[in-house]
Short mmCIF file of N, CA and C and ligand atoms in Angstrom, two decimals:
data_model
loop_
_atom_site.label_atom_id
_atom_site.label_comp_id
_atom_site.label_asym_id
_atom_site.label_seq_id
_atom_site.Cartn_x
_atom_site.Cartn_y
_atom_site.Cartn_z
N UNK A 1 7.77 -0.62 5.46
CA UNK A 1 7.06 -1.61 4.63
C UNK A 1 7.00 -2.93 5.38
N UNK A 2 5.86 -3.12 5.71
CA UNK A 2 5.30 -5.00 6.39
C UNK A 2 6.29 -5.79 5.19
N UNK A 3 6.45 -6.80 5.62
CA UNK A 3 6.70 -7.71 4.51
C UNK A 3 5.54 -8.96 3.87
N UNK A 4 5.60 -8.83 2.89
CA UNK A 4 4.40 -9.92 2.07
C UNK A 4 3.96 -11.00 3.01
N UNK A 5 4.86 -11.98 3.41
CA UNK A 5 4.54 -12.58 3.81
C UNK A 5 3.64 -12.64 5.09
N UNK A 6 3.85 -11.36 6.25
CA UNK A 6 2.88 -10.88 7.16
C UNK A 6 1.77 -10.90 6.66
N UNK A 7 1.60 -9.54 5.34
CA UNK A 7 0.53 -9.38 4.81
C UNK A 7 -0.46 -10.67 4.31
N UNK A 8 0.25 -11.68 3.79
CA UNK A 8 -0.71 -12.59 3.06
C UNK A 8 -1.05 -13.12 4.61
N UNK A 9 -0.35 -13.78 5.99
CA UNK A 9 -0.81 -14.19 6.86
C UNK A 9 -2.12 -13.74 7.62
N UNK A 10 -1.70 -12.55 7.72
CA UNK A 10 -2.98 -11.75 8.46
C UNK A 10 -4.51 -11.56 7.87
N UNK A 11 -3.56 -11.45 5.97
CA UNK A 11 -5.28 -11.09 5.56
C UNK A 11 -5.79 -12.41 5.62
N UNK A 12 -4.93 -13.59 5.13
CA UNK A 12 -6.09 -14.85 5.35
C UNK A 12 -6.55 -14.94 6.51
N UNK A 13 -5.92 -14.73 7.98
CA UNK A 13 -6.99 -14.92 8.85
C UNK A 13 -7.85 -13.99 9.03
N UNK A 14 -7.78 -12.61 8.42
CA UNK A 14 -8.83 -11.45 8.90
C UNK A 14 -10.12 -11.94 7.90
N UNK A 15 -9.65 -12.35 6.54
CA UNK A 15 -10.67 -12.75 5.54
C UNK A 15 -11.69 -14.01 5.72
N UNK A 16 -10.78 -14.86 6.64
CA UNK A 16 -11.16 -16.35 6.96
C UNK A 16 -12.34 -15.81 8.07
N UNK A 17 -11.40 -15.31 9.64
CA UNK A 17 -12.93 -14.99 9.76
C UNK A 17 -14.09 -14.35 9.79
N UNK A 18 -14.11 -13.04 8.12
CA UNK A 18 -14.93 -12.73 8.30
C UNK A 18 -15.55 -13.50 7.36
N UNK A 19 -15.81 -14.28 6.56
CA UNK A 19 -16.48 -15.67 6.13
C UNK A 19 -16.81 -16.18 6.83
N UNK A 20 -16.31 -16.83 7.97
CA UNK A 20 -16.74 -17.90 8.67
C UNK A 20 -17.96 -17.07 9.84
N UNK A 21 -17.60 -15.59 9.84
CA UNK A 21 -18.49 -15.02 11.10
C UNK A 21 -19.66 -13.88 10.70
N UNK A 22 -19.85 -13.95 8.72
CA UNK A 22 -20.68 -13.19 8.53
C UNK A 22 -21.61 -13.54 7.40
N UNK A 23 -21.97 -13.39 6.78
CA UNK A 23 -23.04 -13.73 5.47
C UNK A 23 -22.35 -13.89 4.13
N UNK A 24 -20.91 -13.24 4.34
CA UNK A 24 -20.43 -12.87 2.84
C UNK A 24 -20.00 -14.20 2.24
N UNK A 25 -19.76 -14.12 1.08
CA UNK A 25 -19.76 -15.15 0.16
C UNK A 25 -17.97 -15.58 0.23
N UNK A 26 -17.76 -16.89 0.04
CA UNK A 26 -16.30 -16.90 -0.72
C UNK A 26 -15.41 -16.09 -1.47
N UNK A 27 -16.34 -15.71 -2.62
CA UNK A 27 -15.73 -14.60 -3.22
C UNK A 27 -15.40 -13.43 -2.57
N UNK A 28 -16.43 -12.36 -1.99
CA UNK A 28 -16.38 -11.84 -0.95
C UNK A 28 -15.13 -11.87 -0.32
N UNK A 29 -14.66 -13.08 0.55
CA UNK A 29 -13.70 -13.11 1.35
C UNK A 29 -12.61 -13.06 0.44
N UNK A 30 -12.62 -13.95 -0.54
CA UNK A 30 -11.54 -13.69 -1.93
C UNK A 30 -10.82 -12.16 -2.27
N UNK A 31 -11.95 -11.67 -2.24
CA UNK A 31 -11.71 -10.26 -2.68
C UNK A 31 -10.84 -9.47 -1.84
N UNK A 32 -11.14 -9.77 -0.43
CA UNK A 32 -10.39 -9.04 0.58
C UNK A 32 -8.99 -9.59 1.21
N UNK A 33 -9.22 -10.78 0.34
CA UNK A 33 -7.87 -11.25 1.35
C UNK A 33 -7.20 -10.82 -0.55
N UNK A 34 -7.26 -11.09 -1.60
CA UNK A 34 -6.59 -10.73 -2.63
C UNK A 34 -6.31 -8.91 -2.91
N UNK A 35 -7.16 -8.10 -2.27
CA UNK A 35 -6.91 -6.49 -2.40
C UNK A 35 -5.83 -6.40 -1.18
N UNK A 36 -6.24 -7.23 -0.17
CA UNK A 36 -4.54 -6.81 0.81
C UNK A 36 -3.80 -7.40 0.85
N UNK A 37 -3.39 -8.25 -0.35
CA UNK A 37 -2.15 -8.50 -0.25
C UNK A 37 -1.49 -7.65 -1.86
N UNK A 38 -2.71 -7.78 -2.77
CA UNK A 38 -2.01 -7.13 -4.49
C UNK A 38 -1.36 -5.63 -4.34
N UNK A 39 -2.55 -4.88 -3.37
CA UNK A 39 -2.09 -3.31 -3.16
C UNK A 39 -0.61 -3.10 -3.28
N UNK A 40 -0.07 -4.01 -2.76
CA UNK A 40 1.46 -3.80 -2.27
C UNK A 40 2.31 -3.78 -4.23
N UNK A 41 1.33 -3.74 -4.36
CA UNK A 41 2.21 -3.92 -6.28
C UNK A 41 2.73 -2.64 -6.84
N UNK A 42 2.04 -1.68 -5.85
CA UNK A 42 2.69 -0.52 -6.23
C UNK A 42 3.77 0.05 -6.29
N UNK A 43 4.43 -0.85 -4.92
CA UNK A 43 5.69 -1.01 -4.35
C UNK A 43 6.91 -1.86 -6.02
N UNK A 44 6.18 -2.84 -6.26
CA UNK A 44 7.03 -3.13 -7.54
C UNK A 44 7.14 -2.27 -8.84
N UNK A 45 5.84 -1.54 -8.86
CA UNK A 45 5.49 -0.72 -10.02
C UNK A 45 7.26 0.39 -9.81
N UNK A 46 6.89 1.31 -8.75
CA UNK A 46 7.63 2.00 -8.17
C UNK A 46 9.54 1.55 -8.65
N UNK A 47 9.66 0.04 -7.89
CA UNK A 47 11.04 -0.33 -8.11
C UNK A 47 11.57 -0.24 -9.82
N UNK A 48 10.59 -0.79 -10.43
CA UNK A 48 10.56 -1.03 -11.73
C UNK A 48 10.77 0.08 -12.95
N UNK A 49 9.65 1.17 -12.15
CA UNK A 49 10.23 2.42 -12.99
C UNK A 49 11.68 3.00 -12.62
N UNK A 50 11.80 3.02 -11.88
CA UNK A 50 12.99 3.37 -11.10
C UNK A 50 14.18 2.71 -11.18
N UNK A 51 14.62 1.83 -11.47
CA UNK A 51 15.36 0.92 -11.70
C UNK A 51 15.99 -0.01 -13.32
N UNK A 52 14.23 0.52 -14.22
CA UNK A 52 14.21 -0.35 -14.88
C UNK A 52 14.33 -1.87 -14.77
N UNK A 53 13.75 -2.00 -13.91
CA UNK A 53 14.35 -3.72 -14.25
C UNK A 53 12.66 -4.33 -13.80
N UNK A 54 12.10 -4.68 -14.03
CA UNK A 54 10.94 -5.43 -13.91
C UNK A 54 11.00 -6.92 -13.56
N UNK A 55 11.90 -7.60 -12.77
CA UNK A 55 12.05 -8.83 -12.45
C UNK A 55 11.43 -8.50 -10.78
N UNK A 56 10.06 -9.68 -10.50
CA UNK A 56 9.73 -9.63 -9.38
C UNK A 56 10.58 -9.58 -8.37
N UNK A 57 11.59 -10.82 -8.79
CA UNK A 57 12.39 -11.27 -7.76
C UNK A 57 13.28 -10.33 -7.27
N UNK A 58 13.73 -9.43 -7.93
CA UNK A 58 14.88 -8.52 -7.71
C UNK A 58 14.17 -7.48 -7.09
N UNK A 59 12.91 -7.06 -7.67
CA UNK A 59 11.91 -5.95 -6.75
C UNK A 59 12.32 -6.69 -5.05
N UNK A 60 11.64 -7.48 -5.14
CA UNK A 60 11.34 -8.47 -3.32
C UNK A 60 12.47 -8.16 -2.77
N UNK A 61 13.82 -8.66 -3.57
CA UNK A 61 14.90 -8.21 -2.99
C UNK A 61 15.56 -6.98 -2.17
N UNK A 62 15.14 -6.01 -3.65
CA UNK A 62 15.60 -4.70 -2.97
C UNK A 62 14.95 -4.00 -2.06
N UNK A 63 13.51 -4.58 -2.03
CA UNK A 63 12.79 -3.73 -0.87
C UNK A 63 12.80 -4.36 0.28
N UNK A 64 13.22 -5.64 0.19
CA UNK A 64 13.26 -6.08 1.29
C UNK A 64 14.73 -5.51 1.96
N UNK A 65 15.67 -5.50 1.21
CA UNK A 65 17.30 -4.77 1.75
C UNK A 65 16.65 -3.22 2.27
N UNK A 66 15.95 -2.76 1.33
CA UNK A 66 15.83 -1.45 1.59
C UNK A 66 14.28 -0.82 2.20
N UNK A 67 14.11 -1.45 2.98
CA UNK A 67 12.68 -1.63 3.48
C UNK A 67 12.92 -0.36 4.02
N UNK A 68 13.42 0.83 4.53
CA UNK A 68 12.79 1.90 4.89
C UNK A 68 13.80 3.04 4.19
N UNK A 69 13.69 2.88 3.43
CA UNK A 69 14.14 4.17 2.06
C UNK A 69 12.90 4.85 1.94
N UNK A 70 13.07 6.26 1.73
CA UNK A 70 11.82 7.03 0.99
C UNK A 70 11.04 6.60 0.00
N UNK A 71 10.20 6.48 0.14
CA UNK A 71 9.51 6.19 -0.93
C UNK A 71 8.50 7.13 -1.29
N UNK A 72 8.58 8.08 -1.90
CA UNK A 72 7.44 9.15 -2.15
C UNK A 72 6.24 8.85 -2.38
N UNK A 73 6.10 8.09 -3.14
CA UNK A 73 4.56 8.12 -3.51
C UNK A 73 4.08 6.49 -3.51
N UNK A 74 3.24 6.06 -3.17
CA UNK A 74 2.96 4.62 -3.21
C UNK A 74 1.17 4.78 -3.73
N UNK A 75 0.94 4.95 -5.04
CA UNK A 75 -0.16 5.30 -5.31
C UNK A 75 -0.90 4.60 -4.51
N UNK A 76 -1.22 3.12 -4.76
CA UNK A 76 -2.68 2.68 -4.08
C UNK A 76 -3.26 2.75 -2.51
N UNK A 77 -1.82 2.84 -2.30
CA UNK A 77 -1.58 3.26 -0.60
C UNK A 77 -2.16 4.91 -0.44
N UNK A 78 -2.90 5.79 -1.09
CA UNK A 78 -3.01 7.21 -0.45
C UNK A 78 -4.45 7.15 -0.55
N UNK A 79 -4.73 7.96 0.47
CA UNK A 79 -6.12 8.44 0.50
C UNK A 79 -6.79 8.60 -0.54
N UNK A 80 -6.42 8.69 -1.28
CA UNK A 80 -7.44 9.43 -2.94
C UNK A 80 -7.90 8.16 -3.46
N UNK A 81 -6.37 6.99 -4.04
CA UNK A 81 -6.67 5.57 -4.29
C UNK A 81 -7.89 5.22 -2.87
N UNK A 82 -8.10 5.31 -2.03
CA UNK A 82 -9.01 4.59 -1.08
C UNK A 82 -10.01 5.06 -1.37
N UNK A 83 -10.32 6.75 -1.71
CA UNK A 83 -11.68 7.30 -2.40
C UNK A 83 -11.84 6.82 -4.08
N UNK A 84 -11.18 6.44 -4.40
CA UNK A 84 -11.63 6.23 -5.68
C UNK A 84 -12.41 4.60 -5.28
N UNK A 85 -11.59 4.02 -5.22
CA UNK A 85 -12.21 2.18 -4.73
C UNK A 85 -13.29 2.81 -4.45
N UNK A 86 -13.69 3.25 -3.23
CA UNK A 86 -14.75 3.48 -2.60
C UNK A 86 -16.08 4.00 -3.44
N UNK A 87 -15.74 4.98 -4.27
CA UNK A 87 -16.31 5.58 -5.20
C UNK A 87 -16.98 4.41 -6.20
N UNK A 88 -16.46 3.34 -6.46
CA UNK A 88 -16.42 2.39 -7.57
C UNK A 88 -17.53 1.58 -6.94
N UNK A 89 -17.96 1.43 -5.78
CA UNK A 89 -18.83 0.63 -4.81
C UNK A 89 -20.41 0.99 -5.48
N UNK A 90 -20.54 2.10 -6.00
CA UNK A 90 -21.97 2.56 -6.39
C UNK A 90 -22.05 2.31 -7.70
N UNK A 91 -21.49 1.68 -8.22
CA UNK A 91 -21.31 0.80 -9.83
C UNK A 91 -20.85 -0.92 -9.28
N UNK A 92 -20.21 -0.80 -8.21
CA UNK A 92 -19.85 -2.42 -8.80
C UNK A 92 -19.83 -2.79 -7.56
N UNK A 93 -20.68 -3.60 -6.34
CA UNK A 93 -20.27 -4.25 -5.34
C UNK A 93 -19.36 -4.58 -4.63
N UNK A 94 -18.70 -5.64 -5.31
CA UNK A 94 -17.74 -6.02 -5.09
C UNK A 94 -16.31 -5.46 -5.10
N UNK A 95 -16.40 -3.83 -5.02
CA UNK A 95 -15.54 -2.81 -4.69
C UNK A 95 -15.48 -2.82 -3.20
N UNK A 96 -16.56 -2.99 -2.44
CA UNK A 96 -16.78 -2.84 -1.40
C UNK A 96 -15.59 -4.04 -0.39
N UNK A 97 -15.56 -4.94 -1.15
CA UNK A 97 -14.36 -5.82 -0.66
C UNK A 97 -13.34 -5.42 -0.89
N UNK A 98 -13.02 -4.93 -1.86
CA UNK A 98 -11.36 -4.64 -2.31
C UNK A 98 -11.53 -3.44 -1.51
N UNK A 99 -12.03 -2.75 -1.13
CA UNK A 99 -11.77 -1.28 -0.32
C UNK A 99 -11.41 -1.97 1.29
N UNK A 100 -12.46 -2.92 1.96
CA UNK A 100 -12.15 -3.42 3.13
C UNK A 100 -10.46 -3.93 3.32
N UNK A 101 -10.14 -4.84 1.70
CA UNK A 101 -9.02 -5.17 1.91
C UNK A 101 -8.14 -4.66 2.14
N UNK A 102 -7.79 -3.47 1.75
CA UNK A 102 -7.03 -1.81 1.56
C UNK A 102 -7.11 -1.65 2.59
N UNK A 103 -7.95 -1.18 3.29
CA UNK A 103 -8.01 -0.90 4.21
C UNK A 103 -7.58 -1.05 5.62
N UNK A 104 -7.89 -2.54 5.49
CA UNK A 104 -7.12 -3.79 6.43
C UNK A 104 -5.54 -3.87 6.74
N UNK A 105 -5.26 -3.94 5.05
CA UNK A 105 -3.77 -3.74 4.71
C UNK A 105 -3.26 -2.09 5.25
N UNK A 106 -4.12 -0.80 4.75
CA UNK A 106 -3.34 0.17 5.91
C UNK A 106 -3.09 0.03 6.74
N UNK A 107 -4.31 -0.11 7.68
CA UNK A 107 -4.02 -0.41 9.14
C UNK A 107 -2.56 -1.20 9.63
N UNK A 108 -2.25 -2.20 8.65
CA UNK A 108 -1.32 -2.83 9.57
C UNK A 108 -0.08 -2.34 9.04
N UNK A 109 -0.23 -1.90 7.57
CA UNK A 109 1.62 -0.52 7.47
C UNK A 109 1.63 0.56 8.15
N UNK A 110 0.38 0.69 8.31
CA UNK A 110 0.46 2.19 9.97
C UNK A 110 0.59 1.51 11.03
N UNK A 111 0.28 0.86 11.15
CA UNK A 111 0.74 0.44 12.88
C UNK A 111 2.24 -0.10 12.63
N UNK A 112 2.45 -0.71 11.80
CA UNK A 112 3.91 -1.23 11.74
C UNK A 112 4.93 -0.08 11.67
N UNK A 113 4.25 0.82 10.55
CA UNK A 113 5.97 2.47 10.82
C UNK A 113 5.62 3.03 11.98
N UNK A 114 4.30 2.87 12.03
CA UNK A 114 3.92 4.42 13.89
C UNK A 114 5.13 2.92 14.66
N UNK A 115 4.92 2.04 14.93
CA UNK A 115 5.82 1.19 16.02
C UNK A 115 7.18 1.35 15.49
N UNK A 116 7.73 1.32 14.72
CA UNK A 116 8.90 1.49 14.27
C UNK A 116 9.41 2.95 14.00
N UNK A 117 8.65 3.81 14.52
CA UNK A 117 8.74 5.19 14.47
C UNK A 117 9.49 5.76 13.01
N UNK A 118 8.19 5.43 11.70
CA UNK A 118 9.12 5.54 10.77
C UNK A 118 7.53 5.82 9.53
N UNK A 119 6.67 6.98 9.91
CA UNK A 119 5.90 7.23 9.46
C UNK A 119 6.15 8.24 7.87
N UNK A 120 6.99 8.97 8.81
CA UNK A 120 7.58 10.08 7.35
C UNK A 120 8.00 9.02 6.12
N UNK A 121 8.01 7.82 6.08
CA UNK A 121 8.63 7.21 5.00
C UNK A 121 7.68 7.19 3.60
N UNK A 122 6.75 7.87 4.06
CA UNK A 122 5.17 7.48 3.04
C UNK A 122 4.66 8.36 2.49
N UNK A 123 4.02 9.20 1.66
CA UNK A 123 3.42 10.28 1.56
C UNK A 123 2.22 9.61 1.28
N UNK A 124 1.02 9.96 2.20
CA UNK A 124 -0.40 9.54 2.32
C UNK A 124 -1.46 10.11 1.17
N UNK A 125 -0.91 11.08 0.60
CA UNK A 125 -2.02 12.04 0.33
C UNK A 125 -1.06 12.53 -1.21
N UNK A 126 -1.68 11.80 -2.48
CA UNK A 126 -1.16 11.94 -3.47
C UNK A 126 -1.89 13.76 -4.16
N UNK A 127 -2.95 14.26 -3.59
CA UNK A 127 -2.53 15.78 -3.58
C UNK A 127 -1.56 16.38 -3.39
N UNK A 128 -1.14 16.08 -1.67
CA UNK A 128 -0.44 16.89 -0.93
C UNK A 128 1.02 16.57 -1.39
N UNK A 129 1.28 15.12 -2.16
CA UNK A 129 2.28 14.58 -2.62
C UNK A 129 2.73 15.52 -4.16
N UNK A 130 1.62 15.36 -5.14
CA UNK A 130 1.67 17.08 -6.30
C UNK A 130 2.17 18.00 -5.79
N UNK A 131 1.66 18.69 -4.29
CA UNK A 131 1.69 19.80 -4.01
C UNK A 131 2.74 20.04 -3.69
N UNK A 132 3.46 19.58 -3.15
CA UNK A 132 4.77 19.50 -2.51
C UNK A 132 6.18 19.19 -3.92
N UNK A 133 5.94 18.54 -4.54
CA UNK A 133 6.18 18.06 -5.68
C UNK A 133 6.72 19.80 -7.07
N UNK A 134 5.17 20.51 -7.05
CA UNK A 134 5.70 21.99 -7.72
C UNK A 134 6.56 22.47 -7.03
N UNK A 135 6.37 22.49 -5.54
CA UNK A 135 7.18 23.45 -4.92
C UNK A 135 8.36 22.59 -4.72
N UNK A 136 9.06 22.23 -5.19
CA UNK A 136 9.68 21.35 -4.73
C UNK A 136 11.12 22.52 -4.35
N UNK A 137 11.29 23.59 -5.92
CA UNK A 137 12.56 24.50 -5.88
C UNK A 137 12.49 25.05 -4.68
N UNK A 138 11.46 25.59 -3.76
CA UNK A 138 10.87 26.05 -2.94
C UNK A 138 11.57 25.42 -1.87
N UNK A 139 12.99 25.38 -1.06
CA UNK A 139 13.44 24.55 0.20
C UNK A 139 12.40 24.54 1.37
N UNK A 140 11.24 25.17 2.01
CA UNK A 140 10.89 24.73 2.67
C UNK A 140 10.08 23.89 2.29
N UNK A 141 9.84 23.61 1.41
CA UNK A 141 8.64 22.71 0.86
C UNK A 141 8.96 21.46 0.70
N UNK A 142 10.60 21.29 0.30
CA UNK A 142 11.26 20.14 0.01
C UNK A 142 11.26 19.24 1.04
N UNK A 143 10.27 18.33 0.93
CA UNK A 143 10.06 17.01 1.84
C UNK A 143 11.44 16.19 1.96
N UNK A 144 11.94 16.09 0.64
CA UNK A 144 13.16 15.04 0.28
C UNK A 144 14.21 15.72 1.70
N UNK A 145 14.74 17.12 1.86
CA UNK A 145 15.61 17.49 2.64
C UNK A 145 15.05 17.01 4.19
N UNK A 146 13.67 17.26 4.17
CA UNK A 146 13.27 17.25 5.59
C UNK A 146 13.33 15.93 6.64
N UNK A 147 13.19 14.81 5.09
CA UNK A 147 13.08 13.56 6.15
C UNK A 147 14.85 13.10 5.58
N UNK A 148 15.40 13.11 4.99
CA UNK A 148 16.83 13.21 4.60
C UNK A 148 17.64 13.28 6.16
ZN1 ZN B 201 1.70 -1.83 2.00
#
């Protein structure tokens, strides 16, 4: 997991200059620098069920102590969440930003675990995340043992 504060750095300058170097509007840039940094809420959603405790501050905390614990599923982070946004673009425009933002924001939690050699920490693919999930009684299937 990048930490927030990367994230908000990078997207303002990736957002800044694509405002300053293309046609799109303020909002526009709004959109993209606000979808890569909110995505990451899933990450609190996650602590929160899990924990019960719904205090931001204590989320920030623990993931920041525990920045490379398993984390099975990070909905907005999987491929499907990126097809759905995407999907939403042929009804509403301004999907088309929040998907760039996502997007933006993958790129730099994949390059950050591929460099930290710490990719298994994610499950990409909230199918393959179900799928794995039935079989779970199933030991070869059991992801939890494999990256364990
Ligand atoms: Zn992230």
């Amino acid at each position: 997991m990048m930490l927030p504060k990367w994230h908000i750095l990078f997207a303002f300058l990736f957002a800044y200059i694509l405002y300053w170097f293309t046609s799109m509007t303020i909002i526009d840039a709004s959109l993209i620098f606000l979808s890569s940094v909110l995505i990451d809420f899933d990450h609190y959603f996650w602590y929160g069920f899990k924990k019960k405790d719904w205090s931001l501050k204590n989320s920030y905390i623990y993931l920041k102590k525990h920045r490379d614990i398993y984390k099975p599923l990070m909905l907005f982070h999987t491929i499907e969440f990126h097809i759905f946004i995407g999907l939403l673009i042929f009804f509403f425009q301004g999907f088309l930003y929040i998907l760039i933002g996502m997007m933006f924001h993958s790129v730099l939690d994949i390059t950050d675990m591929a460099y930290r050699n710490k990719l298994g920490l994610r499950e990409f693919s909230l199918v393959r995340y179900l799928i794995l999930k039935n079989k779970k009684k199933d030991s070869i299937f059991n992801i939890e043992i494999y990256l364990s």
